[in-house]
CSV table of C-alpha atoms and ligand atoms in Angstrom, one decimal:
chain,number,residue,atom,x,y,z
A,1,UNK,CA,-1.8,-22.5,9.6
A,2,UNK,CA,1.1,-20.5,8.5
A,3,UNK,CA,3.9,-18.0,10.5
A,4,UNK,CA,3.9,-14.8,8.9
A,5,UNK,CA,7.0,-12.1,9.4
A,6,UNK,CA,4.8,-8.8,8.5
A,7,UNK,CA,7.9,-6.0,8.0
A,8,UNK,CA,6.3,-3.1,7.7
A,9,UNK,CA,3.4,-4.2,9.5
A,10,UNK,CA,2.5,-1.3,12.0
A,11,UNK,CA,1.6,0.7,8.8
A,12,UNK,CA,-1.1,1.5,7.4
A,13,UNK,CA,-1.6,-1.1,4.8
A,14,UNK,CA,0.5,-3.3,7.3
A,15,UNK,CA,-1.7,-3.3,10.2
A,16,UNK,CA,-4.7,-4.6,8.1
A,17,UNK,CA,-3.1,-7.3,7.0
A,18,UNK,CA,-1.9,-8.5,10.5
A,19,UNK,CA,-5.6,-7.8,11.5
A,20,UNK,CA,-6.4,-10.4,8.1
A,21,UNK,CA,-4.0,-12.9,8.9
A,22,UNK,CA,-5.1,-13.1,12.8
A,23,UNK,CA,-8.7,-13.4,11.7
A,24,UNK,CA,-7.6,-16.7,9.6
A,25,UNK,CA,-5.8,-18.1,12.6
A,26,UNK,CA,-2.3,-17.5,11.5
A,27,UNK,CA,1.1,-16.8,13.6
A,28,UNK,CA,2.1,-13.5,12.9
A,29,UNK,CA,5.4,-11.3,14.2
A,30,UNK,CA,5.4,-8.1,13.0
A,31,UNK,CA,9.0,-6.1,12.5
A,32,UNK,CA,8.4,-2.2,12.4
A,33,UNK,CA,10.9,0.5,13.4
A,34,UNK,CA,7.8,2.7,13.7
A,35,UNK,CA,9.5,5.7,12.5
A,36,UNK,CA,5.7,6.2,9.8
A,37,UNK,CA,3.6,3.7,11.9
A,38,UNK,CA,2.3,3.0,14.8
A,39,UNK,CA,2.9,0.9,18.0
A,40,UNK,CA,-1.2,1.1,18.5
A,41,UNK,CA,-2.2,-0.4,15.0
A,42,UNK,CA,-1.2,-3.8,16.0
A,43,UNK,CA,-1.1,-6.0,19.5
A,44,UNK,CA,1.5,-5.6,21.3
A,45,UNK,CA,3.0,-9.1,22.1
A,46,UNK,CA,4.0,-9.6,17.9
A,47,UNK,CA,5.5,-6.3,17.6
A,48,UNK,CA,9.9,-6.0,17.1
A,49,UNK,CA,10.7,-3.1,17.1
A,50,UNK,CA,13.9,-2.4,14.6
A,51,UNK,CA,14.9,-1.7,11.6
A,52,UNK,CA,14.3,-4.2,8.3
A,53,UNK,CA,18.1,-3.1,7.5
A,54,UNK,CA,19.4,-4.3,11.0
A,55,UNK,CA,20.7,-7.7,9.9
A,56,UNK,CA,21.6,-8.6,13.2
A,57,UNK,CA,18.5,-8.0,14.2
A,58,UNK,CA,17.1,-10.2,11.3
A,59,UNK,CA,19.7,-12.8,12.1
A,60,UNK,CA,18.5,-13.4,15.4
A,61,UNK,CA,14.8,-12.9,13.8
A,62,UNK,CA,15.3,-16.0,11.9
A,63,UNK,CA,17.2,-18.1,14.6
A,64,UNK,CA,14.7,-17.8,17.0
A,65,UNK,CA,11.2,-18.6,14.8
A,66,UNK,CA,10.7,-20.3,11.7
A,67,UNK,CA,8.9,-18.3,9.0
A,68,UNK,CA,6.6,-20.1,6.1
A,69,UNK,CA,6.7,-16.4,4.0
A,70,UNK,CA,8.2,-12.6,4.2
A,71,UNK,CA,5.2,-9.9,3.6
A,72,UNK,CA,7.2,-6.5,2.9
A,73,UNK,CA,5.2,-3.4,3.1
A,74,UNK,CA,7.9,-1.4,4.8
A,75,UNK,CA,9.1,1.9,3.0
A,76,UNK,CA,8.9,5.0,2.5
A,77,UNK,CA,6.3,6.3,0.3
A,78,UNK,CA,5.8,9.7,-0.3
A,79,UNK,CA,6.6,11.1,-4.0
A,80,UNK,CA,7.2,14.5,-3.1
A,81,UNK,CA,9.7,13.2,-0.3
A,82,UNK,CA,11.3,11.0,-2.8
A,83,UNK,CA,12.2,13.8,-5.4
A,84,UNK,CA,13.6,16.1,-2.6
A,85,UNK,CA,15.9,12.8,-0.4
A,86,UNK,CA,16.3,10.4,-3.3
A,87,UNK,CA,19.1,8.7,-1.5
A,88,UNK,CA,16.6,8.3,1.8
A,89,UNK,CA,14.1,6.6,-0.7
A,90,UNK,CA,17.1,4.3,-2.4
A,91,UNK,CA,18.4,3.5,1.0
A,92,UNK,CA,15.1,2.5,2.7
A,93,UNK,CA,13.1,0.9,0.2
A,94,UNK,CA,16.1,-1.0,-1.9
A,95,UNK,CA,18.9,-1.2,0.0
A,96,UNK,CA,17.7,-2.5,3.6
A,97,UNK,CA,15.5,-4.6,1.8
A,98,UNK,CA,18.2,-5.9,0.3
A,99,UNK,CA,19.2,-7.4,3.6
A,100,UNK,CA,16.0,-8.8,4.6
A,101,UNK,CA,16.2,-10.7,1.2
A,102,UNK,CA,20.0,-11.8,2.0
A,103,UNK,CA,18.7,-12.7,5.5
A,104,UNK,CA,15.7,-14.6,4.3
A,105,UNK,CA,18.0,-16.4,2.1
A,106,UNK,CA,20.7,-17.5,4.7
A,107,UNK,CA,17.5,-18.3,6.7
A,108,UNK,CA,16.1,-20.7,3.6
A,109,UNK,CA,13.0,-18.6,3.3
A,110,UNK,CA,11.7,-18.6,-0.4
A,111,UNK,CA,8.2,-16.6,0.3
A,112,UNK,CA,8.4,-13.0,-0.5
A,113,UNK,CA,5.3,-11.3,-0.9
A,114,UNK,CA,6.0,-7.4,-1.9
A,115,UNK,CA,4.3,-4.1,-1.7
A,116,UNK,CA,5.0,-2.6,-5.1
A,117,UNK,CA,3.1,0.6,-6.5
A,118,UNK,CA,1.2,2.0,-9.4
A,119,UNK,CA,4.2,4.4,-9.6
A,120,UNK,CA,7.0,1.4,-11.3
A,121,UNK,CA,4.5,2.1,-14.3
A,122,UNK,CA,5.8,6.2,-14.9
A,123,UNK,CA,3.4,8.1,-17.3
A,124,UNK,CA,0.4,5.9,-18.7
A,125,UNK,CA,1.2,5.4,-22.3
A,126,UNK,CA,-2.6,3.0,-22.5
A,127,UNK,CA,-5.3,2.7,-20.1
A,128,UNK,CA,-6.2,0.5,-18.1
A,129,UNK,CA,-2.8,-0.4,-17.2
A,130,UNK,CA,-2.1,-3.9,-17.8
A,131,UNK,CA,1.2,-5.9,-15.9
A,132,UNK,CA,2.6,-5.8,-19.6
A,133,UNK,CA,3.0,-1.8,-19.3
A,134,UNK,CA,6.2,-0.1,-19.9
A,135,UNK,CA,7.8,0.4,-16.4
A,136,UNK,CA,9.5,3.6,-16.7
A,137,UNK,CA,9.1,5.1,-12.9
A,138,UNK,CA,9.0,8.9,-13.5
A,139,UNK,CA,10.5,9.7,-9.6
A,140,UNK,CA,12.9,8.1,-7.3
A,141,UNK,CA,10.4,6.7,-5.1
A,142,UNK,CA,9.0,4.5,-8.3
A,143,UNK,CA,12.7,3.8,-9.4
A,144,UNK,CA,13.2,2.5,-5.6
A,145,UNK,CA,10.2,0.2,-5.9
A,146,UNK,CA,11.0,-1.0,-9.4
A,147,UNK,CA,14.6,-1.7,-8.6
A,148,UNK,CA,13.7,-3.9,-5.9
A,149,UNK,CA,11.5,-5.7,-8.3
A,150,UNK,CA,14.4,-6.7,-10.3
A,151,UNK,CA,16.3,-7.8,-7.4
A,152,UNK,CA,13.7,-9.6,-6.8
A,153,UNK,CA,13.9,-11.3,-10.2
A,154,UNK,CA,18.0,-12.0,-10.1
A,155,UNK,CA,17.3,-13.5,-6.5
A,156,UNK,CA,15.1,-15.6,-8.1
A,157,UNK,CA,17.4,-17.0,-10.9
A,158,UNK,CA,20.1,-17.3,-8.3
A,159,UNK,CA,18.4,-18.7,-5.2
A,160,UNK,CA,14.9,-20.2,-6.2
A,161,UNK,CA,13.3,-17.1,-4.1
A,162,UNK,CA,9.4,-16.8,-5.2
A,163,UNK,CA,7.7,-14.0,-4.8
A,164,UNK,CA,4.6,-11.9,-5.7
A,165,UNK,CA,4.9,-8.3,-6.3
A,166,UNK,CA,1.6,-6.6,-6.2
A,167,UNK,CA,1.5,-3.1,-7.5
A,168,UNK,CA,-1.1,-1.2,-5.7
A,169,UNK,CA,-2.7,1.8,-7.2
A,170,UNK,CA,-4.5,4.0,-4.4
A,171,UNK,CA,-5.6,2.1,-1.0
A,172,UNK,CA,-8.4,3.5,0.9
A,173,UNK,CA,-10.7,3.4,3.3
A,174,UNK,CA,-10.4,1.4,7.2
A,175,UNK,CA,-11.2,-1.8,8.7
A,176,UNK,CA,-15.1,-1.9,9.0
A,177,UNK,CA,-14.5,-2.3,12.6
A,178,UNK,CA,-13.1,1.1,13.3
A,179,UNK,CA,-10.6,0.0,15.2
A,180,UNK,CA,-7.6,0.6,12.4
A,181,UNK,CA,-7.3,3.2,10.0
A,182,UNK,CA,-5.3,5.7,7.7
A,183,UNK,CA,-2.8,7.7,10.2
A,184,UNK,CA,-0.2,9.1,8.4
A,185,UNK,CA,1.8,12.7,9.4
A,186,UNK,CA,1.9,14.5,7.1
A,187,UNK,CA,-1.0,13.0,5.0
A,188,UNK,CA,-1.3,13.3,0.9
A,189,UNK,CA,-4.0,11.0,0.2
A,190,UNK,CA,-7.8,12.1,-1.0
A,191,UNK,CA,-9.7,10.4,1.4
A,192,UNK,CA,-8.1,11.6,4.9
A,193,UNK,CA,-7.5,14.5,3.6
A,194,UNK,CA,-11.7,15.4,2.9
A,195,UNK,CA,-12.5,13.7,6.2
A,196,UNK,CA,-10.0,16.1,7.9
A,197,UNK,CA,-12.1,19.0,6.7
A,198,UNK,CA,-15.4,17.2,7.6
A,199,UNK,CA,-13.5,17.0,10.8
A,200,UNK,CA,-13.0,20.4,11.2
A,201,UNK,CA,-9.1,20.3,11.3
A,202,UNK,CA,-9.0,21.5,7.5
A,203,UNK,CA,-10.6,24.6,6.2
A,204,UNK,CA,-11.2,23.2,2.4
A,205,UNK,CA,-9.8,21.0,0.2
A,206,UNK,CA,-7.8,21.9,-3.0
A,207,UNK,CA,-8.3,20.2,-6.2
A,208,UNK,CA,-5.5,20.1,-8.3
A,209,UNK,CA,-6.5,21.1,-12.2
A,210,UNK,CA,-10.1,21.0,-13.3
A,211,UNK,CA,-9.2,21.5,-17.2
A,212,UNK,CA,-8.2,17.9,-17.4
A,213,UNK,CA,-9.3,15.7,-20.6
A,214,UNK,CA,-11.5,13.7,-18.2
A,215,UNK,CA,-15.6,13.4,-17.7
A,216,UNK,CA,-15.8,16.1,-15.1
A,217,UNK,CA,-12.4,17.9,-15.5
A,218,UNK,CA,-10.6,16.5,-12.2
A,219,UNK,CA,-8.2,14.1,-11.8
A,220,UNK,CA,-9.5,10.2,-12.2
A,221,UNK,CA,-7.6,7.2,-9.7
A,222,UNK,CA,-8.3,3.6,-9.0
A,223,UNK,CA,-9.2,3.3,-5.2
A,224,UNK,CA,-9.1,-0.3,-4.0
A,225,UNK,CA,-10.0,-0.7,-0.4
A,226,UNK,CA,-7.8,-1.9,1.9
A,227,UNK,CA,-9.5,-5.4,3.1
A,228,UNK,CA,-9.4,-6.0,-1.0
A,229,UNK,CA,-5.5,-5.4,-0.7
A,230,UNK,CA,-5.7,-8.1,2.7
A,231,UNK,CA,-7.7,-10.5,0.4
A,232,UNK,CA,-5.2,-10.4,-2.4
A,233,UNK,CA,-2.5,-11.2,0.3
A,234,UNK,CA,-3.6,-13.9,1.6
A,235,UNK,CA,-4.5,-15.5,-2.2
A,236,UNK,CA,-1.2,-14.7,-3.5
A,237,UNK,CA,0.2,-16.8,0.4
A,238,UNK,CA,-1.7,-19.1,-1.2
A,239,UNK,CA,-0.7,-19.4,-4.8
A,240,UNK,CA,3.2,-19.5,-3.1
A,241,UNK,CA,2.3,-22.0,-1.1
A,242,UNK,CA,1.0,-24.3,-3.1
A,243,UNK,CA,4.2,-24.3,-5.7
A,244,UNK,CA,3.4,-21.6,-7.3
A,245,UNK,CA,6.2,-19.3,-9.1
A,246,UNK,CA,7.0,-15.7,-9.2
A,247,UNK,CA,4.2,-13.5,-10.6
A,248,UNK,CA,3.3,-9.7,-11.0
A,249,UNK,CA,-0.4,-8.5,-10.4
A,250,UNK,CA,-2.1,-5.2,-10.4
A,251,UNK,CA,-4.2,-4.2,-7.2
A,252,UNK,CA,-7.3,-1.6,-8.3
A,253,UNK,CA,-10.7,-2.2,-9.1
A,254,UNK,CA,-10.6,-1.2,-12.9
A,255,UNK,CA,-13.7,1.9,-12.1
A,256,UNK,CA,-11.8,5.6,-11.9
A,257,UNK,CA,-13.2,7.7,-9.7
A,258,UNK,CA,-12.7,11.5,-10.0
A,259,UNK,CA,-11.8,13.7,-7.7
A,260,UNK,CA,-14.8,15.5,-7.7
A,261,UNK,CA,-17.2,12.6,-7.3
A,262,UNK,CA,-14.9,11.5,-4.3
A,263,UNK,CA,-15.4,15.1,-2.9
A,264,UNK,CA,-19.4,14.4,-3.4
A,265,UNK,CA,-19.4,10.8,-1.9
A,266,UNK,CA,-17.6,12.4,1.2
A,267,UNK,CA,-20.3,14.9,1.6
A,268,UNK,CA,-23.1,12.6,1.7
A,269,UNK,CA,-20.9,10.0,3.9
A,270,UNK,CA,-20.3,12.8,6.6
A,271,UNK,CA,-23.1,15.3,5.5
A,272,UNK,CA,-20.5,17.9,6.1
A,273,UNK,CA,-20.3,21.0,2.5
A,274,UNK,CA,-16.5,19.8,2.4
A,275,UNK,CA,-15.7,23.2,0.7
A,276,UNK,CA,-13.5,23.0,-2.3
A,277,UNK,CA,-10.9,25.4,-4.2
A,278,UNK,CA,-9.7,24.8,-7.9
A,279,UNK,CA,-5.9,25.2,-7.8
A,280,UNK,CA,-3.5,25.1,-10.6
A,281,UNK,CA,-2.4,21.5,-12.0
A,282,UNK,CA,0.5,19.7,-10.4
A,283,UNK,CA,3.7,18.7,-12.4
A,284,UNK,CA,4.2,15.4,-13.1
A,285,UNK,CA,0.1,14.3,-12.4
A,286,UNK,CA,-1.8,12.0,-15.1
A,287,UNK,CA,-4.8,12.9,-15.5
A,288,UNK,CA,-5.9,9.1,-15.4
A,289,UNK,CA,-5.0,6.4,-13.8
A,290,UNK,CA,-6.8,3.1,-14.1
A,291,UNK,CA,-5.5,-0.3,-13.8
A,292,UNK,CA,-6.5,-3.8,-15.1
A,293,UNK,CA,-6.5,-6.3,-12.7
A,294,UNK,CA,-8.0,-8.9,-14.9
A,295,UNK,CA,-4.6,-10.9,-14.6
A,296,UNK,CA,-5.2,-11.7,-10.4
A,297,UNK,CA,-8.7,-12.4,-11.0
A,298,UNK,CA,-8.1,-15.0,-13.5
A,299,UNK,CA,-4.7,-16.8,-11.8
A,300,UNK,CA,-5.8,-16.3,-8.2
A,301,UNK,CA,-9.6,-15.9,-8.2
A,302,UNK,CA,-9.6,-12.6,-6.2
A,303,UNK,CA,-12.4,-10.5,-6.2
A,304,UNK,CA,-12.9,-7.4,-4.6
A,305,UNK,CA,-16.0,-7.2,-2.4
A,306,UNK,CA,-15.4,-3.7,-1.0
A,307,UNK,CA,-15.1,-1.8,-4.1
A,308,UNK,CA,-17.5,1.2,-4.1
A,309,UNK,CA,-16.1,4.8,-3.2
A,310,UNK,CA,-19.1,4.8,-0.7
A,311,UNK,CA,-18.0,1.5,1.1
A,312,UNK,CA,-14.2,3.0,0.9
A,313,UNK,CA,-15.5,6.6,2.7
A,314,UNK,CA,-18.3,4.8,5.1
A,315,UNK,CA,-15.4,3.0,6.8
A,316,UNK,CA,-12.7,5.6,6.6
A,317,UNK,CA,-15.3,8.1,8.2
A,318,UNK,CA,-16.0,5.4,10.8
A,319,UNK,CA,-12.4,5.5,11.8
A,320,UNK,CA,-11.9,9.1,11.1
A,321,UNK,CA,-15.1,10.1,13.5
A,322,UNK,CA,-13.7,7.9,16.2
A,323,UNK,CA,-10.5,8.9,16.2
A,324,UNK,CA,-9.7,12.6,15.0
A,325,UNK,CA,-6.1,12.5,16.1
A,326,UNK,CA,-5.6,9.1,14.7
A,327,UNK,CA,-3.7,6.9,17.1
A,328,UNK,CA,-3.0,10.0,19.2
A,329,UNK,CA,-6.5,9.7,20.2
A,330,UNK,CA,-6.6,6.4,22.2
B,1,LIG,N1,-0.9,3.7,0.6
B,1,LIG,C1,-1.0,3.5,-0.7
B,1,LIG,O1,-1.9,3.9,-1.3
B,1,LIG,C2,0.1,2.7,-1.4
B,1,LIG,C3,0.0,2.6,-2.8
B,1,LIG,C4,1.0,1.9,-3.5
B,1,LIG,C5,2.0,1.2,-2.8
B,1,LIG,N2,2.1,1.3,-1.4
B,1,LIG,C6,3.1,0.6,-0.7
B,1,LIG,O2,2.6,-0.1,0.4
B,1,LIG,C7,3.4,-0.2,1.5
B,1,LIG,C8,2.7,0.3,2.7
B,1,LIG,O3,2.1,1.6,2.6
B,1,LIG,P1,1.4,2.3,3.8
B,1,LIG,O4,0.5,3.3,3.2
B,1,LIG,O5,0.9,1.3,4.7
B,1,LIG,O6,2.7,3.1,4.4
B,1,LIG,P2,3.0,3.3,6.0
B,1,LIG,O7,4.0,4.4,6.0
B,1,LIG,O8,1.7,3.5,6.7
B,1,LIG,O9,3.6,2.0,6.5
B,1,LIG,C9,5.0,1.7,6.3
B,1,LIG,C10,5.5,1.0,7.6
B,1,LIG,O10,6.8,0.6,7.4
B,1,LIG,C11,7.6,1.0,8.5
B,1,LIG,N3,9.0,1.2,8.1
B,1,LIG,C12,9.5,2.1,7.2
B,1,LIG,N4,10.8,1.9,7.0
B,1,LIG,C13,11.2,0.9,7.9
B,1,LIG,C14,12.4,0.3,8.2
B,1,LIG,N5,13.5,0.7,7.6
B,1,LIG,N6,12.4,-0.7,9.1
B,1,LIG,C15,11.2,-1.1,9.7
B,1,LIG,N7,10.1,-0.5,9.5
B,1,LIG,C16,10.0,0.5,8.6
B,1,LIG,C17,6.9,2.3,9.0
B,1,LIG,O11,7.2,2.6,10.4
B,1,LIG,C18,5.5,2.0,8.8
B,1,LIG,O12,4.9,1.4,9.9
B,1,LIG,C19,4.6,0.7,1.1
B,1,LIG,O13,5.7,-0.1,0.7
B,1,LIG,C20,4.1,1.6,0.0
B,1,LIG,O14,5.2,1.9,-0.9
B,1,LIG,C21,1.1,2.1,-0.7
């Protein structure tokens, strides 16, 4: 059994994985300022509250309890956001982890495991993206992710730091239990946002461009579900574990889904019309976005049981139904 520092770990993504890593027996401490999470998503004796920045806070962190490996899902993530508070995005994402890394390094801690994005990829020049892509980041929240990445890369000449950068394409759905989900204020992702109007708290749902070169016109994404995302987690623990070096892996299931089709698994999961409206195309949108994640399932085996958009919906909904206000509710 392993001790786990989760930063970022009240999250969304976060809380799953300390959920994952409790399951398998493991010691866990999660470090979460909570300013985009939530106190509720995970139990209440492993929670710090601070900020991953605070390197006091991080000094005592490591003084007090040995960690076997660093998972970093902390950051700010919303595009949008990014483009109008750059320095927010460059400060948060790069530079406080920055000091986690020079913490983890005073601390002799060589296990990174990092929570990189679809986004360090920019504008699909082939599809599916392979690791081998150009990275050319097209906003500052990408550039913030993909700087890290190289930091990650000089710590590793310099210092012998390992670590595994997965770059997630769209997580979805809940933890089959119900008791976790998708809570975030204000919320940009598909799947919330079409429970919210089976829930009543949205009136429609707008789909952005339906004159795309795709099969049915709308926008296509890879949706991976979030106890897939767990899984590759605790495979790429590990791959680090055992000796194994720095690598880069894609996290999607390879299978596109449009937006429409998503729209039409939501009203058969909830058996709610889930009106829609065709709005204009957004600036700066692919039209498709598929990964290849043959390189993890080769190295580390991992394969992704929850993989359907019906499975990803069925357990969001579950979440969703029992919990309207999210956290709020409980
Ligand atoms: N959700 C997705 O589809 C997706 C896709 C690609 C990559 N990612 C990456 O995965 C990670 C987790 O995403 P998520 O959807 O769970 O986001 P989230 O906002 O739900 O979780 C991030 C957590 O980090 C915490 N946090 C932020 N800044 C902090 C700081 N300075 N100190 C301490 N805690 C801090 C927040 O309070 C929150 O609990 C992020 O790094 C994101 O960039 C997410």
């Amino acid at each position: 059994m392993a001790n786990y520092l989760v930063v970022g770990g009240a999250g969304y993504i976060g809380s799953h994985m300390v959920r994952t890593l409790l399951d398998a027996g493991h010691d866990v401490t999660v470090l979460d300022d909570i300013s985009r999470g939530h106190a509720a998503s995970v139990p209440a004796e492993l929670l710090v509250r601070g900020d991953l920045g605070d390197r006091a806070l991080l000094d005592e962190l490591f003084t007090q309890r040995r960690f076997d490996c660093v998972m970093h899902f902390a950051a700010f993530a919303q595009v949008g956001e990014s483009v109008q508070e750059p320095l927010a995005y460059y400060r948060n994402n790069t530079s406080r982890a920055v000091e986690l890394l020079d913490a983890m390094k005073h601390a002799g801690i060589d296990r990174f495991i990092f929570s990189s994005t679809a986004a360090t990829y920019g504008e699909p020049v082939r599809l599916p993206i392979d690791e081998d892509h150009p990275t050319v980041p097209t906003n500052p929240y990408g550039r913030s992710k993909r700087f890290l990445e190289q930091v990650l890369d000089d710590c590793e000449q310099a210092w012998g730091l390992r670590s595994v950068r997965l770059r997630y394409f769209n997580a979805a759905g809940a933890h089959p239990s119900g008791e976790i989900g998708e809570d975030h204020s204000p919320e940009s992702h598909l799947v919330p946002l079409l429970l919210q109007v089976a829930l009543g708290q949205r009136k429609d749902i707008a789909i952005f461009g339906t004159d795309w070169d795709t099969r049915d016109g709308t926008c296509i994404r890879d949706y991976v579900h979030i106890c897939d995302l767990a899984k590759a987690h605790m495979l790429a623990s590990e791959h680090l574990a055992a000796g194994g070096g720095t690598r880069t892996f894609n996290l999607g299931c390879e299978e596109g889904t449009s937006v429409r089709e998503m729209i039409d698994v939501a009203r058969k999961v909830t058996g709610h019309p889930i009106p829609s409206v065709d709005s204009a195309r957004r600036a700066g949108d692919p039209a498709r976005l598929v990964a290849s994640s043959a390189r993890i399932r080769s190295e580390l085996g991992w394969a992704p049981e929850f993989d359907t958009p019906e499975w990803i919906v069925r357990t969001a909904w579950r979440w969703h139904r029992s919990h309207p206000q999210g956290y709020a509710t409980s």
